[in-house]
Amino acid sequence: QVQLVESGGGLVQDGASLRLSCAASGRTFSSYAMGWFRQAPGKEREFVAAISRSGNIVYADSVKGRFTISRDNAKNTVYLQMSGLKPGDTAVYYCAASGYLSQKVDPYHSWGQGTQVTVSS
């Protein structure tokens, strides 16, 4: 497993932008597919975006055109650039590592502690 630490969450207004970061430990970061998930109170954890070892990317329909996932293997970091934020985006955001690109929770073996994103109307 790999240790993951998210940062960059906060309270913003409707329509604002925010950039989340996820720092990973170890020398094998480039071997993992990385994903972002989010969970609101009373809701299941849902897929947001993921990026493979080679840079293939998939997004949830709800964030297409607004969110961008990227990775910097030299810095062992994955990012989620969020724009046009809406109150419906309010959730705890988690980064996770997997052996392969997936939109499901199960394949991800390592998880960060989460960072709160709150979007006010």
Short mmCIF file of N, CA, C and O in Angstrom, two decimals:
data_model
loop_
_atom_site.label_atom_id
_atom_site.label_comp_id
_atom_site.label_asym_id
_atom_site.label_seq_id
_atom_site.Cartn_x
_atom_site.Cartn_y
_atom_site.Cartn_z
N GLN A 1 0.82 -1.19 0.00
CA GLN A 1 0.00 0.00 0.00
C GLN A 1 0.86 1.26 0.00
O GLN A 1 2.06 1.19 0.25
N VAL A 2 0.21 2.38 -0.30
CA VAL A 2 0.88 3.66 -0.35
C VAL A 2 0.12 4.64 0.55
O VAL A 2 -1.11 4.59 0.65
N GLN A 3 0.86 5.51 1.22
CA GLN A 3 0.24 6.53 2.05
C GLN A 3 -0.16 7.73 1.19
O GLN A 3 0.63 8.22 0.38
N LEU A 4 -1.40 8.19 1.36
CA LEU A 4 -1.94 9.29 0.57
C LEU A 4 -2.47 10.38 1.49
O LEU A 4 -3.15 10.09 2.48
N VAL A 5 -2.18 11.63 1.16
CA VAL A 5 -2.62 12.77 1.95
C VAL A 5 -3.20 13.83 1.03
O VAL A 5 -2.47 14.39 0.20
N GLU A 6 -4.50 14.12 1.19
CA GLU A 6 -5.16 15.15 0.40
C GLU A 6 -5.02 16.52 1.05
O GLU A 6 -4.90 16.62 2.27
N SER A 7 -5.08 17.55 0.23
CA SER A 7 -5.09 18.91 0.72
C SER A 7 -5.77 19.80 -0.31
O SER A 7 -5.98 19.40 -1.45
N GLY A 8 -6.12 21.02 0.09
CA GLY A 8 -6.67 21.99 -0.82
C GLY A 8 -8.16 22.23 -0.71
O GLY A 8 -8.68 23.11 -1.39
N GLY A 9 -8.85 21.48 0.12
CA GLY A 9 -10.27 21.68 0.30
C GLY A 9 -10.55 22.97 1.03
O GLY A 9 -9.65 23.60 1.60
N GLY A 10 -11.82 23.37 1.03
CA GLY A 10 -12.20 24.59 1.72
C GLY A 10 -13.62 24.99 1.40
O GLY A 10 -14.38 24.24 0.78
N LEU A 11 -13.98 26.18 1.86
CA LEU A 11 -15.30 26.76 1.65
C LEU A 11 -15.22 27.80 0.56
O LEU A 11 -14.46 28.76 0.67
N VAL A 12 -16.00 27.62 -0.51
CA VAL A 12 -16.01 28.55 -1.63
C VAL A 12 -17.43 28.85 -2.05
O VAL A 12 -18.37 28.16 -1.67
N GLN A 13 -17.58 29.88 -2.87
CA GLN A 13 -18.89 30.28 -3.36
C GLN A 13 -19.25 29.56 -4.65
O GLN A 13 -18.38 29.06 -5.37
N ASP A 14 -20.52 29.49 -4.93
CA ASP A 14 -21.05 28.93 -6.17
C ASP A 14 -20.31 29.55 -7.36
O ASP A 14 -20.20 30.77 -7.46
N GLY A 15 -19.78 28.70 -8.24
CA GLY A 15 -19.08 29.16 -9.42
C GLY A 15 -17.59 29.29 -9.27
O GLY A 15 -16.89 29.55 -10.26
N ALA A 16 -17.08 29.09 -8.07
CA ALA A 16 -15.65 29.25 -7.81
C ALA A 16 -14.84 28.06 -8.30
O ALA A 16 -15.39 27.04 -8.73
N SER A 17 -13.53 28.21 -8.24
CA SER A 17 -12.59 27.15 -8.59
C SER A 17 -11.78 26.74 -7.38
O SER A 17 -11.57 27.53 -6.47
N LEU A 18 -11.32 25.50 -7.41
CA LEU A 18 -10.53 24.97 -6.31
C LEU A 18 -9.63 23.87 -6.86
O LEU A 18 -10.04 23.12 -7.75
N ARG A 19 -8.43 23.78 -6.32
CA ARG A 19 -7.48 22.76 -6.75
C ARG A 19 -7.12 21.86 -5.58
O ARG A 19 -6.57 22.33 -4.57
N LEU A 20 -7.42 20.58 -5.71
CA LEU A 20 -7.07 19.60 -4.70
C LEU A 20 -5.77 18.90 -5.08
O LEU A 20 -5.51 18.66 -6.25
N SER A 21 -4.98 18.56 -4.07
CA SER A 21 -3.75 17.83 -4.27
C SER A 21 -3.76 16.57 -3.43
O SER A 21 -4.37 16.53 -2.36
N CYS A 22 -3.09 15.55 -3.91
CA CYS A 22 -2.94 14.30 -3.17
C CYS A 22 -1.49 13.87 -3.27
O CYS A 22 -1.02 13.51 -4.36
N ALA A 23 -0.79 13.91 -2.16
CA ALA A 23 0.62 13.55 -2.11
C ALA A 23 0.76 12.10 -1.69
O ALA A 23 0.17 11.66 -0.70
N ALA A 24 1.57 11.35 -2.43
CA ALA A 24 1.78 9.93 -2.16
C ALA A 24 3.20 9.67 -1.71
O ALA A 24 4.14 10.34 -2.13
N SER A 25 3.34 8.69 -0.85
CA SER A 25 4.66 8.28 -0.38
C SER A 25 5.23 7.20 -1.29
O SER A 25 4.51 6.60 -2.10
N GLY A 26 6.52 6.94 -1.15
CA GLY A 26 7.14 5.82 -1.82
C GLY A 26 7.70 6.13 -3.20
O GLY A 26 7.51 7.22 -3.75
N ARG A 27 8.36 5.13 -3.76
CA ARG A 27 9.03 5.26 -5.05
C ARG A 27 8.24 4.67 -6.20
O ARG A 27 8.69 4.75 -7.35
N THR A 28 7.07 4.09 -5.92
CA THR A 28 6.31 3.37 -6.93
C THR A 28 5.02 4.09 -7.33
O THR A 28 4.12 3.47 -7.87
N PHE A 29 4.95 5.39 -7.10
CA PHE A 29 3.76 6.15 -7.43
C PHE A 29 3.37 5.99 -8.90
O PHE A 29 2.19 5.87 -9.23
N SER A 30 4.35 5.99 -9.77
CA SER A 30 4.08 5.91 -11.20
C SER A 30 3.47 4.58 -11.63
O SER A 30 2.96 4.48 -12.74
N SER A 31 3.50 3.57 -10.76
CA SER A 31 2.93 2.27 -11.08
C SER A 31 1.44 2.18 -10.76
O SER A 31 0.81 1.18 -11.11
N TYR A 32 0.88 3.18 -10.10
CA TYR A 32 -0.52 3.16 -9.70
C TYR A 32 -1.40 3.97 -10.63
O TYR A 32 -1.01 5.02 -11.12
N ALA A 33 -2.61 3.47 -10.85
CA ALA A 33 -3.69 4.32 -11.31
C ALA A 33 -4.22 5.10 -10.10
O ALA A 33 -4.27 4.55 -8.99
N MET A 34 -4.58 6.34 -10.30
CA MET A 34 -5.04 7.19 -9.21
C MET A 34 -6.45 7.69 -9.49
O MET A 34 -6.77 8.05 -10.62
N GLY A 35 -7.26 7.72 -8.44
CA GLY A 35 -8.63 8.17 -8.59
C GLY A 35 -9.03 9.17 -7.54
O GLY A 35 -8.42 9.25 -6.46
N TRP A 36 -10.06 9.94 -7.85
CA TRP A 36 -10.72 10.83 -6.90
C TRP A 36 -12.16 10.38 -6.73
O TRP A 36 -12.86 10.10 -7.72
N PHE A 37 -12.59 10.30 -5.48
CA PHE A 37 -13.96 9.97 -5.13
C PHE A 37 -14.48 11.03 -4.17
O PHE A 37 -13.71 11.78 -3.58
N ARG A 38 -15.80 11.09 -4.02
CA ARG A 38 -16.37 12.02 -3.06
C ARG A 38 -17.56 11.39 -2.37
O ARG A 38 -18.20 10.49 -2.89
N GLN A 39 -17.84 11.87 -1.16
CA GLN A 39 -18.94 11.34 -0.38
C GLN A 39 -19.60 12.46 0.41
O GLN A 39 -18.94 13.14 1.20
N ALA A 40 -20.90 12.63 0.20
CA ALA A 40 -21.70 13.58 0.94
C ALA A 40 -22.44 12.84 2.05
O ALA A 40 -22.66 11.62 1.96
N PRO A 41 -22.84 13.54 3.12
CA PRO A 41 -23.55 12.88 4.22
C PRO A 41 -24.78 12.13 3.73
O PRO A 41 -25.59 12.67 2.97
N GLY A 42 -24.92 10.88 4.16
CA GLY A 42 -26.05 10.07 3.79
C GLY A 42 -25.99 9.50 2.39
O GLY A 42 -26.95 8.83 1.96
N LYS A 43 -24.90 9.72 1.67
CA LYS A 43 -24.75 9.24 0.31
C LYS A 43 -23.63 8.22 0.23
O LYS A 43 -22.73 8.19 1.07
N GLU A 44 -23.69 7.38 -0.80
CA GLU A 44 -22.60 6.45 -1.07
C GLU A 44 -21.40 7.20 -1.63
O GLU A 44 -21.54 8.26 -2.25
N ARG A 45 -20.23 6.63 -1.42
CA ARG A 45 -19.04 7.19 -2.03
C ARG A 45 -19.14 7.04 -3.54
O ARG A 45 -19.41 5.94 -4.04
N GLU A 46 -18.92 8.13 -4.28
CA GLU A 46 -19.08 8.09 -5.72
C GLU A 46 -17.80 8.48 -6.45
O GLU A 46 -17.02 9.29 -5.98
N PHE A 47 -17.65 7.90 -7.61
CA PHE A 47 -16.50 8.15 -8.46
C PHE A 47 -16.54 9.55 -9.03
O PHE A 47 -17.61 10.05 -9.41
N VAL A 48 -15.39 10.19 -9.11
CA VAL A 48 -15.27 11.52 -9.69
C VAL A 48 -14.40 11.50 -10.94
O VAL A 48 -14.83 11.91 -12.02
N ALA A 49 -13.17 11.02 -10.81
CA ALA A 49 -12.23 11.00 -11.92
C ALA A 49 -11.10 10.05 -11.61
O ALA A 49 -10.81 9.76 -10.45
N ALA A 50 -10.44 9.54 -12.65
CA ALA A 50 -9.29 8.67 -12.46
C ALA A 50 -8.31 8.84 -13.61
O ALA A 50 -8.70 9.22 -14.72
N ILE A 51 -7.05 8.54 -13.34
CA ILE A 51 -6.00 8.63 -14.34
C ILE A 51 -5.11 7.41 -14.21
O ILE A 51 -4.71 7.01 -13.12
N SER A 52 -4.79 6.78 -15.34
CA SER A 52 -4.00 5.56 -15.34
C SER A 52 -2.52 5.85 -15.27
O SER A 52 -2.07 7.00 -15.30
N ARG A 53 -1.73 4.78 -15.19
CA ARG A 53 -0.28 4.91 -15.18
C ARG A 53 0.23 5.63 -16.42
O ARG A 53 1.20 6.40 -16.34
N SER A 54 -0.42 5.39 -17.55
CA SER A 54 0.01 5.94 -18.82
C SER A 54 -0.69 7.24 -19.19
O SER A 54 -0.40 7.81 -20.24
N GLY A 55 -1.61 7.72 -18.33
CA GLY A 55 -2.25 8.99 -18.59
C GLY A 55 -3.65 8.92 -19.17
O GLY A 55 -4.22 9.97 -19.50
N ASN A 56 -4.22 7.73 -19.31
CA ASN A 56 -5.61 7.63 -19.72
C ASN A 56 -6.51 8.15 -18.61
O ASN A 56 -6.26 7.91 -17.43
N ILE A 57 -7.57 8.86 -18.97
CA ILE A 57 -8.42 9.56 -18.01
C ILE A 57 -9.88 9.22 -18.23
O ILE A 57 -10.33 9.09 -19.37
N VAL A 58 -10.61 9.11 -17.13
CA VAL A 58 -12.05 8.93 -17.19
C VAL A 58 -12.69 9.83 -16.13
O VAL A 58 -12.14 10.00 -15.04
N TYR A 59 -13.85 10.42 -16.47
CA TYR A 59 -14.58 11.30 -15.56
C TYR A 59 -16.00 10.80 -15.37
O TYR A 59 -16.59 10.20 -16.27
N ALA A 60 -16.55 11.10 -14.20
CA ALA A 60 -17.98 10.92 -14.01
C ALA A 60 -18.73 11.93 -14.86
O ALA A 60 -18.26 13.05 -15.07
N ASP A 61 -19.91 11.55 -15.35
CA ASP A 61 -20.69 12.46 -16.19
C ASP A 61 -20.99 13.78 -15.48
O ASP A 61 -21.05 14.84 -16.12
N SER A 62 -21.16 13.74 -14.18
CA SER A 62 -21.55 14.92 -13.42
C SER A 62 -20.47 15.99 -13.37
O SER A 62 -20.77 17.15 -13.07
N VAL A 63 -19.22 15.63 -13.67
CA VAL A 63 -18.12 16.60 -13.58
C VAL A 63 -17.43 16.85 -14.90
O VAL A 63 -16.52 17.70 -14.96
N LYS A 64 -17.82 16.17 -15.96
CA LYS A 64 -17.19 16.36 -17.26
C LYS A 64 -17.31 17.82 -17.71
O LYS A 64 -18.37 18.42 -17.63
N GLY A 65 -16.19 18.36 -18.16
CA GLY A 65 -16.15 19.74 -18.60
C GLY A 65 -15.88 20.74 -17.51
O GLY A 65 -15.63 21.92 -17.80
N ARG A 66 -15.93 20.30 -16.26
CA ARG A 66 -15.68 21.19 -15.12
C ARG A 66 -14.44 20.82 -14.33
O ARG A 66 -13.75 21.69 -13.82
N PHE A 67 -14.17 19.52 -14.20
CA PHE A 67 -13.04 19.04 -13.40
C PHE A 67 -11.96 18.49 -14.32
O PHE A 67 -12.25 17.92 -15.37
N THR A 68 -10.71 18.62 -13.90
CA THR A 68 -9.58 18.08 -14.63
C THR A 68 -8.65 17.34 -13.67
O THR A 68 -8.20 17.91 -12.68
N ILE A 69 -8.38 16.08 -13.97
CA ILE A 69 -7.43 15.31 -13.17
C ILE A 69 -6.08 15.28 -13.89
O ILE A 69 -6.03 15.23 -15.12
N SER A 70 -5.01 15.34 -13.12
CA SER A 70 -3.67 15.27 -13.68
C SER A 70 -2.74 14.65 -12.65
O SER A 70 -3.09 14.52 -11.47
N ARG A 71 -1.56 14.26 -13.10
CA ARG A 71 -0.58 13.71 -12.18
C ARG A 71 0.81 14.19 -12.53
O ARG A 71 1.13 14.45 -13.70
N ASP A 72 1.64 14.31 -11.51
CA ASP A 72 3.04 14.69 -11.66
C ASP A 72 3.85 13.60 -10.97
O ASP A 72 4.00 13.62 -9.75
N ASN A 73 4.33 12.64 -11.73
CA ASN A 73 5.03 11.51 -11.15
C ASN A 73 6.33 11.92 -10.45
O ASN A 73 6.74 11.28 -9.48
N ALA A 74 6.98 12.97 -10.94
CA ALA A 74 8.21 13.44 -10.31
C ALA A 74 7.95 13.96 -8.91
O ALA A 74 8.84 13.94 -8.06
N LYS A 75 6.73 14.45 -8.66
CA LYS A 75 6.36 14.97 -7.34
C LYS A 75 5.49 14.00 -6.56
O LYS A 75 5.04 14.34 -5.46
N ASN A 76 5.23 12.82 -7.10
CA ASN A 76 4.37 11.84 -6.44
C ASN A 76 3.03 12.45 -6.04
O ASN A 76 2.54 12.23 -4.92
N THR A 77 2.43 13.20 -6.95
CA THR A 77 1.23 13.95 -6.63
C THR A 77 0.20 13.84 -7.75
O THR A 77 0.56 13.89 -8.92
N VAL A 78 -1.06 13.70 -7.36
CA VAL A 78 -2.17 13.77 -8.29
C VAL A 78 -3.03 14.97 -7.91
O VAL A 78 -3.15 15.30 -6.73
N TYR A 79 -3.59 15.63 -8.92
CA TYR A 79 -4.36 16.85 -8.71
C TYR A 79 -5.78 16.70 -9.24
O TYR A 79 -6.04 15.93 -10.16
N LEU A 80 -6.67 17.48 -8.67
CA LEU A 80 -8.02 17.62 -9.20
C LEU A 80 -8.33 19.10 -9.27
O LEU A 80 -8.56 19.74 -8.23
N GLN A 81 -8.32 19.65 -10.47
CA GLN A 81 -8.67 21.05 -10.68
C GLN A 81 -10.17 21.13 -10.91
O GLN A 81 -10.69 20.53 -11.86
N MET A 82 -10.86 21.86 -10.06
CA MET A 82 -12.30 21.97 -10.11
C MET A 82 -12.69 23.40 -10.44
O MET A 82 -12.21 24.34 -9.82
N SER A 83 -13.57 23.56 -11.42
CA SER A 83 -14.08 24.87 -11.78
C SER A 83 -15.60 24.80 -11.88
O SER A 83 -16.18 23.71 -11.98
N GLY A 84 -16.23 25.95 -11.88
CA GLY A 84 -17.68 25.99 -11.94
C GLY A 84 -18.34 25.19 -10.84
O GLY A 84 -19.33 24.50 -11.08
N LEU A 85 -17.79 25.28 -9.64
CA LEU A 85 -18.30 24.49 -8.52
C LEU A 85 -19.73 24.86 -8.19
O LEU A 85 -20.12 26.03 -8.24
N LYS A 86 -20.50 23.85 -7.84
CA LYS A 86 -21.91 23.99 -7.50
C LYS A 86 -22.14 23.46 -6.09
O LYS A 86 -21.35 22.67 -5.59
N PRO A 87 -23.24 23.89 -5.44
CA PRO A 87 -23.54 23.33 -4.11
C PRO A 87 -23.61 21.81 -4.11
O PRO A 87 -23.25 21.19 -3.11
N GLY A 88 -24.03 21.21 -5.22
CA GLY A 88 -24.09 19.76 -5.31
C GLY A 88 -22.73 19.08 -5.29
O GLY A 88 -22.67 17.85 -5.13
N ASP A 89 -21.65 19.83 -5.45
CA ASP A 89 -20.31 19.28 -5.36
C ASP A 89 -19.82 19.18 -3.93
O ASP A 89 -18.73 18.63 -3.69
N THR A 90 -20.57 19.70 -2.98
CA THR A 90 -20.17 19.66 -1.58
C THR A 90 -20.05 18.22 -1.11
O THR A 90 -20.99 17.44 -1.23
N ALA A 91 -18.88 17.87 -0.59
CA ALA A 91 -18.61 16.51 -0.15
C ALA A 91 -17.21 16.45 0.44
O ALA A 91 -16.44 17.40 0.31
N VAL A 92 -16.91 15.32 1.06
CA VAL A 92 -15.53 15.00 1.40
C VAL A 92 -14.91 14.33 0.18
O VAL A 92 -15.46 13.36 -0.35
N TYR A 93 -13.79 14.84 -0.27
CA TYR A 93 -13.11 14.31 -1.44
C TYR A 93 -11.93 13.45 -1.02
O TYR A 93 -11.11 13.87 -0.20
N TYR A 94 -11.84 12.25 -1.59
CA TYR A 94 -10.80 11.29 -1.27
C TYR A 94 -9.98 10.97 -2.51
O TYR A 94 -10.55 10.81 -3.59
N CYS A 95 -8.68 10.83 -2.36
CA CYS A 95 -7.88 10.25 -3.42
C CYS A 95 -7.57 8.81 -3.06
O CYS A 95 -7.59 8.41 -1.89
N ALA A 96 -7.32 7.99 -4.07
CA ALA A 96 -7.09 6.57 -3.88
C ALA A 96 -6.18 6.03 -4.96
O ALA A 96 -6.12 6.56 -6.07
N ALA A 97 -5.49 4.94 -4.63
CA ALA A 97 -4.57 4.29 -5.55
C ALA A 97 -5.05 2.90 -5.90
O ALA A 97 -5.56 2.16 -5.04
N SER A 98 -4.88 2.52 -7.16
CA SER A 98 -5.31 1.23 -7.66
C SER A 98 -4.26 0.66 -8.61
O SER A 98 -3.42 1.39 -9.13
N GLY A 99 -4.34 -0.65 -8.85
CA GLY A 99 -3.47 -1.27 -9.82
C GLY A 99 -3.89 -1.03 -11.25
O GLY A 99 -3.10 -1.25 -12.17
N TYR A 100 -5.13 -0.59 -11.45
CA TYR A 100 -5.64 -0.33 -12.79
C TYR A 100 -6.74 0.71 -12.75
O TYR A 100 -7.38 0.92 -11.71
N LEU A 101 -7.00 1.32 -13.88
CA LEU A 101 -8.02 2.37 -13.99
C LEU A 101 -9.40 1.78 -13.78
O LEU A 101 -9.78 0.80 -14.41
N SER A 102 -10.18 2.39 -12.89
CA SER A 102 -11.51 1.90 -12.59
C SER A 102 -12.38 3.02 -12.07
O SER A 102 -11.89 3.98 -11.46
N GLN A 103 -13.69 2.89 -12.29
CA GLN A 103 -14.68 3.82 -11.76
C GLN A 103 -15.34 3.26 -10.50
O GLN A 103 -16.23 3.92 -9.94
N LYS A 104 -14.93 2.08 -10.08
CA LYS A 104 -15.49 1.43 -8.90
C LYS A 104 -14.59 1.62 -7.70
O LYS A 104 -13.38 1.83 -7.83
N VAL A 105 -15.16 1.52 -6.51
CA VAL A 105 -14.40 1.69 -5.27
C VAL A 105 -13.48 0.51 -5.00
O VAL A 105 -12.34 0.68 -4.58
N ASP A 106 -13.96 -0.70 -5.25
CA ASP A 106 -13.28 -1.92 -4.82
C ASP A 106 -11.83 -2.06 -5.27
O ASP A 106 -11.00 -2.51 -4.48
N PRO A 107 -11.47 -1.72 -6.50
CA PRO A 107 -10.07 -1.94 -6.92
C PRO A 107 -9.05 -1.04 -6.23
O PRO A 107 -7.86 -1.33 -6.32
N TYR A 108 -9.48 0.00 -5.56
CA TYR A 108 -8.55 0.93 -4.94
C TYR A 108 -8.12 0.41 -3.57
O TYR A 108 -8.94 0.20 -2.68
N HIS A 109 -6.81 0.20 -3.41
CA HIS A 109 -6.28 -0.45 -2.21
C HIS A 109 -5.79 0.52 -1.15
O HIS A 109 -5.60 0.13 0.01
N SER A 110 -5.55 1.76 -1.53
CA SER A 110 -5.05 2.76 -0.59
C SER A 110 -5.89 4.02 -0.71
O SER A 110 -6.22 4.45 -1.82
N TRP A 111 -6.20 4.62 0.44
CA TRP A 111 -7.06 5.81 0.49
C TRP A 111 -6.47 6.88 1.38
O TRP A 111 -5.85 6.57 2.41
N GLY A 112 -6.68 8.13 1.01
CA GLY A 112 -6.33 9.23 1.86
C GLY A 112 -7.39 9.47 2.91
O GLY A 112 -8.43 8.79 2.94
N GLN A 113 -7.15 10.45 3.77
CA GLN A 113 -8.08 10.74 4.86
C GLN A 113 -9.26 11.60 4.42
O GLN A 113 -10.24 11.72 5.16
N GLY A 114 -9.17 12.22 3.27
CA GLY A 114 -10.22 13.05 2.75
C GLY A 114 -10.02 14.52 3.06
O GLY A 114 -9.39 14.88 4.05
N THR A 115 -10.56 15.37 2.21
CA THR A 115 -10.55 16.81 2.42
C THR A 115 -11.93 17.38 2.09
O THR A 115 -12.53 17.01 1.08
N GLN A 116 -12.43 18.24 2.95
CA GLN A 116 -13.79 18.77 2.82
C GLN A 116 -13.85 19.88 1.78
O GLN A 116 -13.06 20.83 1.82
N VAL A 117 -14.80 19.77 0.87
CA VAL A 117 -15.11 20.83 -0.08
C VAL A 117 -16.55 21.25 0.15
O VAL A 117 -17.47 20.43 0.07
N THR A 118 -16.76 22.52 0.46
CA THR A 118 -18.09 23.05 0.69
C THR A 118 -18.33 24.22 -0.25
O THR A 118 -17.54 25.16 -0.29
N VAL A 119 -19.42 24.15 -1.01
CA VAL A 119 -19.77 25.18 -1.97
C VAL A 119 -21.07 25.83 -1.52
O VAL A 119 -22.11 25.17 -1.47
N SER A 120 -21.02 27.11 -1.21
CA SER A 120 -22.19 27.84 -0.75
C SER A 120 -22.94 28.44 -1.92
O SER A 120 -22.34 28.82 -2.94
N SER A 121 -24.25 28.58 -1.78
CA SER A 121 -25.09 29.15 -2.82
C SER A 121 -25.14 30.66 -2.73
O SER A 121 -24.73 31.25 -1.72
#
